[in-house]
mmCIF file of C-alpha atoms and ligand atoms in Angstrom:
data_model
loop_
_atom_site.group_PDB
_atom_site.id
_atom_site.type_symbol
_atom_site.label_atom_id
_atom_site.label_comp_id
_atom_site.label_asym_id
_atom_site.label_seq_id
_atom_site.Cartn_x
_atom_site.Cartn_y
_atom_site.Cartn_z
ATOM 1 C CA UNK A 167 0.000 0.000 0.000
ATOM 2 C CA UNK A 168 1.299 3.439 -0.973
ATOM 3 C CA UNK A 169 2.116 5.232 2.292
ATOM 4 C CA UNK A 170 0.516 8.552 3.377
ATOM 5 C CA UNK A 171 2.987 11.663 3.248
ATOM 6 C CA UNK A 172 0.724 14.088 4.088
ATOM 7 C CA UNK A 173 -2.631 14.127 6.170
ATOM 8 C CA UNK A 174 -5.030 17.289 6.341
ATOM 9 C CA UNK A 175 -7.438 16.705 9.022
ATOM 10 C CA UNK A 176 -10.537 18.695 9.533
ATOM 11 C CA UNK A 177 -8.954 21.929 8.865
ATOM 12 C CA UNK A 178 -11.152 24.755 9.542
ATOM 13 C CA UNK A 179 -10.209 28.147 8.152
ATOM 14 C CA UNK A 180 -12.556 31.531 8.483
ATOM 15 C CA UNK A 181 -11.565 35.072 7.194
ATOM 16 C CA UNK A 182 -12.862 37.934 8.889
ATOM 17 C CA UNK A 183 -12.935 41.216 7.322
ATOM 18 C CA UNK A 184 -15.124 43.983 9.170
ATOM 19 C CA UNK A 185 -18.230 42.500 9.807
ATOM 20 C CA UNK A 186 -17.851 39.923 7.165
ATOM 21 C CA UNK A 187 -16.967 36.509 7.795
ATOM 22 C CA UNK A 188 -16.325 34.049 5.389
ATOM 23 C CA UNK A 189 -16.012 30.371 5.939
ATOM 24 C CA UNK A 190 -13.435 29.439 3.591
ATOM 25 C CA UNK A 191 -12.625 25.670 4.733
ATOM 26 C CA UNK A 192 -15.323 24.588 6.802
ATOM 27 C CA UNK A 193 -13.710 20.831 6.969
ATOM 28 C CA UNK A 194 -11.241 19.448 4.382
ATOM 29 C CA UNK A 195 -9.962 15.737 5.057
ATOM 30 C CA UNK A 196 -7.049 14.799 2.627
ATOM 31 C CA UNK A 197 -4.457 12.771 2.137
ATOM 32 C CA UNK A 198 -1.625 12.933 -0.141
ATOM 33 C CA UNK A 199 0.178 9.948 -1.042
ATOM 34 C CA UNK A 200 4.112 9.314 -1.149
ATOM 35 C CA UNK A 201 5.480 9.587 -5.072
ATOM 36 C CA UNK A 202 1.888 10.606 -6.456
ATOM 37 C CA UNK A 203 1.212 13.511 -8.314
ATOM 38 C CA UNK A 204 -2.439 15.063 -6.711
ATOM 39 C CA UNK A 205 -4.311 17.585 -8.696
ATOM 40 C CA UNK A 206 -6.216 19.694 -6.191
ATOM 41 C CA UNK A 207 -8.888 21.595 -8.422
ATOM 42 C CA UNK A 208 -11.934 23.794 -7.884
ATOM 43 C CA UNK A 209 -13.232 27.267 -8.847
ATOM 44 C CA UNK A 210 -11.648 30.182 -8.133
ATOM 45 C CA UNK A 211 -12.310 31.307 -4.946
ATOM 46 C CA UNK A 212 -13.026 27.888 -3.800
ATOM 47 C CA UNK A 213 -10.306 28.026 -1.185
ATOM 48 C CA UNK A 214 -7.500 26.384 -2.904
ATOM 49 C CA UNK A 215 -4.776 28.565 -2.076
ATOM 50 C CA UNK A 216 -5.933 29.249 1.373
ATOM 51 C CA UNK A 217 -5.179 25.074 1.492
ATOM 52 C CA UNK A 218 -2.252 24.964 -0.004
ATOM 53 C CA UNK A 219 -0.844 28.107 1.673
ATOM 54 C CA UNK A 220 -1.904 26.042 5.392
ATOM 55 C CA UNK A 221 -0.772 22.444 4.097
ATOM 56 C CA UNK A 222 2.914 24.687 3.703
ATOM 57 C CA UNK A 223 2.972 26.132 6.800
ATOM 58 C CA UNK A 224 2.932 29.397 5.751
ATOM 59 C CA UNK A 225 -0.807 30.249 7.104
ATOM 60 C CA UNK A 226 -2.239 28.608 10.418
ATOM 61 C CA UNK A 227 -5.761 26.997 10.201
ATOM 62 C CA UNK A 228 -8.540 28.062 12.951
ATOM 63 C CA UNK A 229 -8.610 24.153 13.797
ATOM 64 C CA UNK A 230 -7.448 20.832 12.403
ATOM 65 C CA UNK A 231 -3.992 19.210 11.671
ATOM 66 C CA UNK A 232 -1.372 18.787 9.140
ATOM 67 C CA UNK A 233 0.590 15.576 9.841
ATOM 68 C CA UNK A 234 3.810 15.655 7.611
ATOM 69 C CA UNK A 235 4.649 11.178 8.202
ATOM 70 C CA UNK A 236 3.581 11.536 11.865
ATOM 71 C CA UNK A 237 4.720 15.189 12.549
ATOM 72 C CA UNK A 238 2.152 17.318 13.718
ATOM 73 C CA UNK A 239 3.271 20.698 11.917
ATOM 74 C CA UNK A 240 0.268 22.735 13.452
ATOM 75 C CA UNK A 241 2.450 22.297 17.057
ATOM 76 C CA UNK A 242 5.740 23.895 15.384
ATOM 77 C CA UNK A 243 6.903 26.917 16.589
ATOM 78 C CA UNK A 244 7.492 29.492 14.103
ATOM 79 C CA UNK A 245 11.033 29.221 13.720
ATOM 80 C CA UNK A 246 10.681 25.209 13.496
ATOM 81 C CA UNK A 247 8.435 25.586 11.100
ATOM 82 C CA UNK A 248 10.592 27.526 8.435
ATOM 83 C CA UNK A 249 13.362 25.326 9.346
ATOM 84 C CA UNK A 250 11.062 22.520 8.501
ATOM 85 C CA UNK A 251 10.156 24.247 5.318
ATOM 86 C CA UNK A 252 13.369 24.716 4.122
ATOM 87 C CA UNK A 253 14.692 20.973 4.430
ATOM 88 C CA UNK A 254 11.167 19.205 2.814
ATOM 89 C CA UNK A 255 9.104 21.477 1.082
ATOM 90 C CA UNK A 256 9.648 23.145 -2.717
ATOM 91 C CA UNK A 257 6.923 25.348 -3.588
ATOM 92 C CA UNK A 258 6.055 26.620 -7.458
ATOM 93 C CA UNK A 259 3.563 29.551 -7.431
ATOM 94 C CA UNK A 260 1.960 30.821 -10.426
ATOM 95 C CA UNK A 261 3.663 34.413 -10.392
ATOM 96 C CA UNK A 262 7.317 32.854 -10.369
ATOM 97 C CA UNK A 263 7.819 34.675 -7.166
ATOM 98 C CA UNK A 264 11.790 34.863 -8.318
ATOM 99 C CA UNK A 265 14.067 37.553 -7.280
ATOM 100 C CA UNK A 266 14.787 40.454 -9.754
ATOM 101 C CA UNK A 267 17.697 41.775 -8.834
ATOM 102 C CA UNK A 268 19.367 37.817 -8.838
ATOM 103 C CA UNK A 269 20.448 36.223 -11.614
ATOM 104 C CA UNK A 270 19.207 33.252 -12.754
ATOM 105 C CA UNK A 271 21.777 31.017 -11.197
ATOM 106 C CA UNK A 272 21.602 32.821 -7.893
ATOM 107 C CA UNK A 273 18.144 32.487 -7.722
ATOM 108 C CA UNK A 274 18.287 28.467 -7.928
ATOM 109 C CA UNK A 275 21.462 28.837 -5.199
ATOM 110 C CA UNK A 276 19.324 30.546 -2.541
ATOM 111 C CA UNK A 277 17.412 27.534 -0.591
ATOM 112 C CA UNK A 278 20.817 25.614 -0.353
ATOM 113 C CA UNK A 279 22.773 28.775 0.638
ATOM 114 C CA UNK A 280 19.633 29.330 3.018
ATOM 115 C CA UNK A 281 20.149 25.133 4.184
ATOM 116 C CA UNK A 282 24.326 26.694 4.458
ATOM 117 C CA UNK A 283 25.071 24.427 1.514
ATOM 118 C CA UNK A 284 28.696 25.817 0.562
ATOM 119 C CA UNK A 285 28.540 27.878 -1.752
ATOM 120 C CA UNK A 286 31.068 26.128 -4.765
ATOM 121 C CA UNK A 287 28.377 23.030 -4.305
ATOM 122 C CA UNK A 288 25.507 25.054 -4.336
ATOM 123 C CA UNK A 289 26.777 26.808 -7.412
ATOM 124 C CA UNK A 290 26.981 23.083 -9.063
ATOM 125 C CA UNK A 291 23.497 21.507 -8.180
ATOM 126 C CA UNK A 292 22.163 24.867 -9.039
ATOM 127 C CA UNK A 293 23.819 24.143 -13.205
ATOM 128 C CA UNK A 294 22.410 20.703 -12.798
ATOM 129 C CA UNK A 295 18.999 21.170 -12.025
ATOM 130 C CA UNK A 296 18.936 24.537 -14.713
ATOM 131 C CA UNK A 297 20.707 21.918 -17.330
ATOM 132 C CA UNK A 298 17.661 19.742 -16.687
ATOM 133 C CA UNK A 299 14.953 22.980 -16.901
ATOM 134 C CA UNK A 300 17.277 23.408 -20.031
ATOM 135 C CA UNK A 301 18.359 26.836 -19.126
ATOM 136 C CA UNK A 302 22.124 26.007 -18.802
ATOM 137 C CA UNK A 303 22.559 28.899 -21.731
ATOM 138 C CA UNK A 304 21.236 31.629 -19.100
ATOM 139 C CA UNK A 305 22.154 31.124 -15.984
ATOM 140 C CA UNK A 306 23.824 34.939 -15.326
ATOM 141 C CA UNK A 307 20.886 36.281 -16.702
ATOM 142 C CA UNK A 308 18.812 38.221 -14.734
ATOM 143 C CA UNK A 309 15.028 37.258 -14.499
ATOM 144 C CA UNK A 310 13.821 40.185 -15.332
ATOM 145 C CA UNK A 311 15.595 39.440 -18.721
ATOM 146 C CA UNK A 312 14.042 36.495 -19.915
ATOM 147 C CA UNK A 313 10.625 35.031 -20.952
ATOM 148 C CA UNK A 314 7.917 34.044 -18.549
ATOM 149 C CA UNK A 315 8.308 30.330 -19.592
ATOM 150 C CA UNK A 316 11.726 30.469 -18.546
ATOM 151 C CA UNK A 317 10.843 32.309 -15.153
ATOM 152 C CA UNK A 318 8.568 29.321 -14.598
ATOM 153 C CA UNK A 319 11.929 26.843 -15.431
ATOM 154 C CA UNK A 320 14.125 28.671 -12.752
ATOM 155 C CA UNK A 321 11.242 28.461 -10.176
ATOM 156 C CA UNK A 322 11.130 25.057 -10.655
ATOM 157 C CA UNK A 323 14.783 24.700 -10.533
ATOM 158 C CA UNK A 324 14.528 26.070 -7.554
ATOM 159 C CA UNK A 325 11.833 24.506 -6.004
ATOM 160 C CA UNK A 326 13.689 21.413 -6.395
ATOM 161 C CA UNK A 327 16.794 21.844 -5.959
ATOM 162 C CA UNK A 328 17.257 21.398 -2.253
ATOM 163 C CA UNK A 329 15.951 17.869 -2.968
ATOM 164 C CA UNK A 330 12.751 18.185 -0.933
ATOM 165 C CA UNK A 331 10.143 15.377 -0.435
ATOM 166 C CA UNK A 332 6.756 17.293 -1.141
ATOM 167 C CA UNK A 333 6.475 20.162 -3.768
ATOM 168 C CA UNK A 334 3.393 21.961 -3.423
ATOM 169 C CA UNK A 335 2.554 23.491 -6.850
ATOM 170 C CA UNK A 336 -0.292 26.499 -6.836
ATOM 171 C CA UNK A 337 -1.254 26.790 -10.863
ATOM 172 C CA UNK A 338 2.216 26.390 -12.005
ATOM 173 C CA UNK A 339 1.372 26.965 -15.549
ATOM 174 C CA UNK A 340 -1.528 29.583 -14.786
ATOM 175 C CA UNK A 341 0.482 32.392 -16.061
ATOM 176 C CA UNK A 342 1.143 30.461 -19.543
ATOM 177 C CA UNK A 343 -0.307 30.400 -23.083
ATOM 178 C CA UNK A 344 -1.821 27.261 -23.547
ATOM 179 C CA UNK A 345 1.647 26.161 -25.444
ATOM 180 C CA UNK A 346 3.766 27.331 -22.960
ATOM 181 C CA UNK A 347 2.081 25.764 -20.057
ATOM 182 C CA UNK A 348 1.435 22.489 -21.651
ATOM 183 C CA UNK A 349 5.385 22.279 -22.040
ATOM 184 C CA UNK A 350 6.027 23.378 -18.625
ATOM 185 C CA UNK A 351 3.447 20.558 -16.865
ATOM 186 C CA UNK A 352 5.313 18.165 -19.415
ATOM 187 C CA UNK A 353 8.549 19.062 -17.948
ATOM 188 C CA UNK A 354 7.879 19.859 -13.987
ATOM 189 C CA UNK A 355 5.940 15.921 -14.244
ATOM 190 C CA UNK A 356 8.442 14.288 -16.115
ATOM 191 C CA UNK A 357 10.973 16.244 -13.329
ATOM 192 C CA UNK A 358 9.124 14.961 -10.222
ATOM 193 C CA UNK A 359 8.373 11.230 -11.601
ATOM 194 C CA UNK A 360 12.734 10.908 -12.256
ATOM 195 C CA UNK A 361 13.290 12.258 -8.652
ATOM 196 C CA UNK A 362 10.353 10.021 -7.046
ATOM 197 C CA UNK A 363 9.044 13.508 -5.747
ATOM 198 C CA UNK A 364 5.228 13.592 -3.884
ATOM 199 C CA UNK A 365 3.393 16.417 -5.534
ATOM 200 C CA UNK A 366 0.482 18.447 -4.827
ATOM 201 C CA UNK A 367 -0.443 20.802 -7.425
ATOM 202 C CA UNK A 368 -3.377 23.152 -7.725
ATOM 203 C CA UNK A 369 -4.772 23.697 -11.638
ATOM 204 C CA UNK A 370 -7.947 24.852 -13.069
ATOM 205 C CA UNK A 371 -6.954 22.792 -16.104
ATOM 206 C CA UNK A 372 -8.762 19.208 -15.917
ATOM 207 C CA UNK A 373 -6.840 18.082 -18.947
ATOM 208 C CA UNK A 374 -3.879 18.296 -16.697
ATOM 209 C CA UNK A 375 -5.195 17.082 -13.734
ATOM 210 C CA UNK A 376 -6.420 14.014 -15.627
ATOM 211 C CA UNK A 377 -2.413 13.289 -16.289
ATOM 212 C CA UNK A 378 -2.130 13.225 -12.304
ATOM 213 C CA UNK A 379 -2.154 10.089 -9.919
ATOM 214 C CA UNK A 380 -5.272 11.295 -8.315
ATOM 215 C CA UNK A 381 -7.299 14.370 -8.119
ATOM 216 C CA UNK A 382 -9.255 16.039 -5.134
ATOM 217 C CA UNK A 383 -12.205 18.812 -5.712
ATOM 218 C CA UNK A 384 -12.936 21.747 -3.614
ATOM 219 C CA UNK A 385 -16.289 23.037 -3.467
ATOM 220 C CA UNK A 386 -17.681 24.915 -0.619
ATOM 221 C CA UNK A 387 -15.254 24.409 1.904
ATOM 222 C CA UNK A 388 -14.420 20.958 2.031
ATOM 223 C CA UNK A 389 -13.029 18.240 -0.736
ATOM 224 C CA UNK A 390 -16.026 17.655 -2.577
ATOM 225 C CA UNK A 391 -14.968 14.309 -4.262
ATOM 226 C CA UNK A 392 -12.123 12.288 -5.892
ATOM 227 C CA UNK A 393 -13.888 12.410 -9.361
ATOM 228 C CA UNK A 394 -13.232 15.171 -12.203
HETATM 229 P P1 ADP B 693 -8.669 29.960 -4.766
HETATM 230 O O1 ADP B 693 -7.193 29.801 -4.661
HETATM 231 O O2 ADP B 693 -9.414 28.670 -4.846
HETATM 232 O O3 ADP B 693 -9.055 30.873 -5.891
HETATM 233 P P2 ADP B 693 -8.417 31.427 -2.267
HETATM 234 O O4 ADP B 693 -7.922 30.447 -1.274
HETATM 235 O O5 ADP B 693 -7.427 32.389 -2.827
HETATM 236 O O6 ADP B 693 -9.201 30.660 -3.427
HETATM 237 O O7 ADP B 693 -9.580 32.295 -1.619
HETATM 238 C C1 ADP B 693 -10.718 31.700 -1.022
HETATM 239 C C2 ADP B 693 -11.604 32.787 -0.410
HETATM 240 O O8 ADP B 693 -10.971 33.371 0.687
HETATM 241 C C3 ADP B 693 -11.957 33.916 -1.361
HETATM 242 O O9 ADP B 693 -13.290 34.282 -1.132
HETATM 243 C C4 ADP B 693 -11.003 35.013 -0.962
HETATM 244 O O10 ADP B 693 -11.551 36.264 -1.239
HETATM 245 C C5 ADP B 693 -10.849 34.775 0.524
HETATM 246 N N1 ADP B 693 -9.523 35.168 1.039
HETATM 247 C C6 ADP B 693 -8.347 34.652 0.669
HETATM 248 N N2 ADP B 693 -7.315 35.203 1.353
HETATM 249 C C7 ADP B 693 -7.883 36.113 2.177
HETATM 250 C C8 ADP B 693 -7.367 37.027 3.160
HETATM 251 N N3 ADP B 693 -6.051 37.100 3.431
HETATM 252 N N4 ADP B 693 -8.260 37.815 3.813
HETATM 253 C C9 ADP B 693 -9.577 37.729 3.563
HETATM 254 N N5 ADP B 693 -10.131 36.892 2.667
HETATM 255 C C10 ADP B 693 -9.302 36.107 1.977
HETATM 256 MG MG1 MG B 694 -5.601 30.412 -5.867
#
């Protein structure tokens, strides 16, 4: 049996904004499996990012857990939980999120200079993983200076660089043309499957998510089904 490498359980998560309130996950259950590829999909506003953004530690839910194996990351303190961040998660957003003034190459360096990688070996795994974006012809280019297609490469570079074991993907290829993105899900999959990687990756694309190992709907504040 494939084993579980990440457990969402009853996570409850309200906004409040003056008098408004809105319930955005009233009760999501999920599990995502070691070396799968889940599609998490669902209209916008459906809460998907509000997950995703919880399931990485960067937001807190009102209740619930997140069990990473058996670790109960809603009980890390902050500074654990960046720690814990930088050693297993990669995460690919749909604005690149890269840094402007960086080159390229640096910006594939920083989360193993961050993990105090030295920097002559972060400098080499950074080449290897642009080689296999195939960017190896721009690495001291800044990334303000090339396409968005290749901004989406380098973040992937660097989301996977540091060798973590769960990438969480928000609309990777959101930003794209229709050509462009379907080459950039082509690569980022074909990426993940070589390195064994678990994956969970939000898209409003159901052609894509078909090509996943399993896909989860959300629809009015909890995971609606497995079924597209
Ligand atoms: P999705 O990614 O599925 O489009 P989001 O998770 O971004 O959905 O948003 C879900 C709902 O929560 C939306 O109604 C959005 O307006 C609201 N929301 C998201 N972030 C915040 C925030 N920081 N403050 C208040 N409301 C928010
Ligand atoms: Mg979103």
């Amino acid at each position: 049996m494939t084993k579980i490498i990440l457990k969402a359980k009853n996570i409850v998560k309200t906004y409040t904004e003056g008098k408004v309130k809105t319930d955005v996950l009233k009760n999501v259950n999920l599990d995502i499996y070691e070396g799968e590829l889940t599609a998490i999909i669902g209209k916008s506003g459906s809460g998907k990012s509000t997950l995703m953004h919880i399931l990485g530690t960067l937001d807190t839910a009102d209740s619930g857990q997140i069990l990473f194996n058996d670790l109960d990351l809603t009980r890390l303190s902050a500074s654990k939980k960046a720690q814990f961040r930088n050693s297993n998660l990669g995460f690919v957003y749909q604005f690149h999120h890269l840094l402007g003034d960086f080159t390229v190459k640096e910006n594939v360096m920083m989360p193993l200079l961050i993990g105090n990688v030295p920097k002559s070996e972060a400098d080499k795994r950074a080449c290897e993983y642009l080689e296999k974006v195939g960017l190896s012809h721009r690495l001291n280019y800044l990334t303000t200076e090339i396409s968005g297609g290749e901004r989406q490469r380098v973040a992937i570079a660097r989301a996977l660089v540091h060798k973590p074991d769960l990438i969480l993907a928000d609309e990777p290829t959101g930003n794209l043309d229709a050509h462009n993105a379907n080459e950039i899900f082509t690569l980022f999959t074909n990426l993940v499957r070589e390195e064994k990687l678990s994956v969970v990756m939000v898209t409003h694309d159901n052609q894509l998510a078909a090509l996943c190992d399993r896909t989860y709907v959300m629809k009015d504040g909890v995971i609606d089904s497995n079924e597209l």
